[in-house]
Tab-separated table of C-alpha atoms in Angstrom:
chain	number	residue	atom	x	y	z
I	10	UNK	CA	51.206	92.555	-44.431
I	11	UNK	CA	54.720	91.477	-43.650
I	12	UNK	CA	55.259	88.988	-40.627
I	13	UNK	CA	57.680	89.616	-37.977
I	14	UNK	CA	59.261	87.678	-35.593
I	15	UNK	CA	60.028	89.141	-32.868
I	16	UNK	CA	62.715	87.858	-29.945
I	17	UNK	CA	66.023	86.410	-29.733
I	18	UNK	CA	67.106	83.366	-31.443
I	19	UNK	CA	67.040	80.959	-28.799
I	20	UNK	CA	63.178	82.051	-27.613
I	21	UNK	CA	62.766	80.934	-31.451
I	22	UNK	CA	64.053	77.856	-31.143
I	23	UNK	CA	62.773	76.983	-27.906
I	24	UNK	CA	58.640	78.368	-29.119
I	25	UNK	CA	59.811	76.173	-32.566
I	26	UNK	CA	60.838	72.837	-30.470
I	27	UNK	CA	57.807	73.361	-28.102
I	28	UNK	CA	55.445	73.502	-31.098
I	29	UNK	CA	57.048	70.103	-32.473
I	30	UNK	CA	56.788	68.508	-28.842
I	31	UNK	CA	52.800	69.186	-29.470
I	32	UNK	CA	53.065	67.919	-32.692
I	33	UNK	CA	54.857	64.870	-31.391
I	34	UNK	CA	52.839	63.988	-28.374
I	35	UNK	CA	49.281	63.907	-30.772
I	36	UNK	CA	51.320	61.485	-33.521
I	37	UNK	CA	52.390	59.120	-30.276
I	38	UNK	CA	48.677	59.491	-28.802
I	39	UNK	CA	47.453	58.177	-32.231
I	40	UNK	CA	49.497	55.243	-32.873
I	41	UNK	CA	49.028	54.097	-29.342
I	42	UNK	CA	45.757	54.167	-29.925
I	43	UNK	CA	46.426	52.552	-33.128
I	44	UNK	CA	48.461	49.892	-31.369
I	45	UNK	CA	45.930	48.970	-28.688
I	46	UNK	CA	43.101	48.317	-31.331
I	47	UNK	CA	45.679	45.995	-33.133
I	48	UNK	CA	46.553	44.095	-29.802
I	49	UNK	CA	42.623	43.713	-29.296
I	50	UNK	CA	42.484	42.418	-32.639
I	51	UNK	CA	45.533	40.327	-32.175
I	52	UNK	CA	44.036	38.850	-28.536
I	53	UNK	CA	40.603	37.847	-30.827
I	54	UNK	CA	42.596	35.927	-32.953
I	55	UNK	CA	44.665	34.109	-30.436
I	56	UNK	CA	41.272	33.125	-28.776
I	57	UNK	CA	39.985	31.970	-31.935
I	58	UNK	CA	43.103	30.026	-32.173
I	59	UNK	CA	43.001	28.630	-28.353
I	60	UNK	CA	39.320	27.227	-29.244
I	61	UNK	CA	40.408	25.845	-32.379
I	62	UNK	CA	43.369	23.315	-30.328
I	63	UNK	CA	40.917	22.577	-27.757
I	64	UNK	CA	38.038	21.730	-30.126
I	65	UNK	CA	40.735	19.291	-31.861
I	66	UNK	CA	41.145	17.320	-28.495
I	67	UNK	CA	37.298	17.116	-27.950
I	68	UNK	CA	36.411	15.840	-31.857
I	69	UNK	CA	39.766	13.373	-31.311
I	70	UNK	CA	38.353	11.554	-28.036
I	71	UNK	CA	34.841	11.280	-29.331
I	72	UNK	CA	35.875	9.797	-32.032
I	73	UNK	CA	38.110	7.481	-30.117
I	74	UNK	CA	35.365	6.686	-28.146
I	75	UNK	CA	33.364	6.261	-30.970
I	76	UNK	CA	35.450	4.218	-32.501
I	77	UNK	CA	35.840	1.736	-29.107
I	78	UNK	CA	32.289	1.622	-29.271
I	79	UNK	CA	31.761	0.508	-32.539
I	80	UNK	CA	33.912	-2.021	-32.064
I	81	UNK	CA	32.669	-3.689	-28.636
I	82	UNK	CA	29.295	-3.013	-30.163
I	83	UNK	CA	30.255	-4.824	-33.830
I	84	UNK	CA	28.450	-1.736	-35.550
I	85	UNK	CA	28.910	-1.940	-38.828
I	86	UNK	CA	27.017	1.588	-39.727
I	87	UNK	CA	28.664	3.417	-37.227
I	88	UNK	CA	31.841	1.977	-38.416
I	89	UNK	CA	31.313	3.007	-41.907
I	90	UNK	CA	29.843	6.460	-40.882
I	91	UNK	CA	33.682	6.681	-39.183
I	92	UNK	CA	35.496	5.555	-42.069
I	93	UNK	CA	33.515	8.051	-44.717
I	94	UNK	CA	34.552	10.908	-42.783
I	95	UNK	CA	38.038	9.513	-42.607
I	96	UNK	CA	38.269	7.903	-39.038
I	97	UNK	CA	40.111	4.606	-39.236
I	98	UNK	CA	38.453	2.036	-36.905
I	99	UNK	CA	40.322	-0.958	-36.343
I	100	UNK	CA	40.748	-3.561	-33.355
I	101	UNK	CA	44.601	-2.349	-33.679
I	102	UNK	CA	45.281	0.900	-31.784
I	103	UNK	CA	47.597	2.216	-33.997
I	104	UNK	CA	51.100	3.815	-33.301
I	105	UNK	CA	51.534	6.997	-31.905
I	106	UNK	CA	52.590	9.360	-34.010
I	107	UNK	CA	56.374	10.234	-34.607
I	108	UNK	CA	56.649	14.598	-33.878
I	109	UNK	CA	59.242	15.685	-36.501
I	110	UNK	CA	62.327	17.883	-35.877
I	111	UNK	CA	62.683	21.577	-36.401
């Protein structure tokens, strides 16, 4: 069985060029498929990240408050319960500190 191809040369090229503009249209449907799972992924993470900052601020005024209340209070547990978990109290605020350069 011998295969022939029939028709000009240009009705070749054109049935060869449509064939790879199918083949190109399902690799670009799969990586933007691929992409969007990766941007969900990505979003999680940020999210995750987001929590994380604003978590930070909530532990950091509790324990400033804390803190001010073991002082005004004179509490020596809670004041040692601060300072094993590596929360300075002192009477002293202490100096803000100094953001570094880039």
């Amino acid at each position: 069985m011998k295969l022939e191809i029939k028709g000009s040369p240009w009705e070749i090229a054109s049935l060869s060029l449509a064939g790879l503009s199918l083949v190109l249209v399902i690799v670009n449907s799969a990586l933007a498929i691929r992409n969007q799972s990766i941007q969900a992924d990505v979003g999680q993470r940020q999210q995750v990240i987001n929590q994380g900052l604003e978590f930070a601020r909530i532990r950091q005024a509790l324990a400033q408050v804390l803190g001010n209340f073991a002082l005004s209070k004179n509490d020596h547990d809670l004041s040692d319960l601060l300072t094993r978990h590596g929360i300075a109290v002192s009477a002293v605020p202490a100096a803000p500190a100094v953001p570094q350069g880039k």
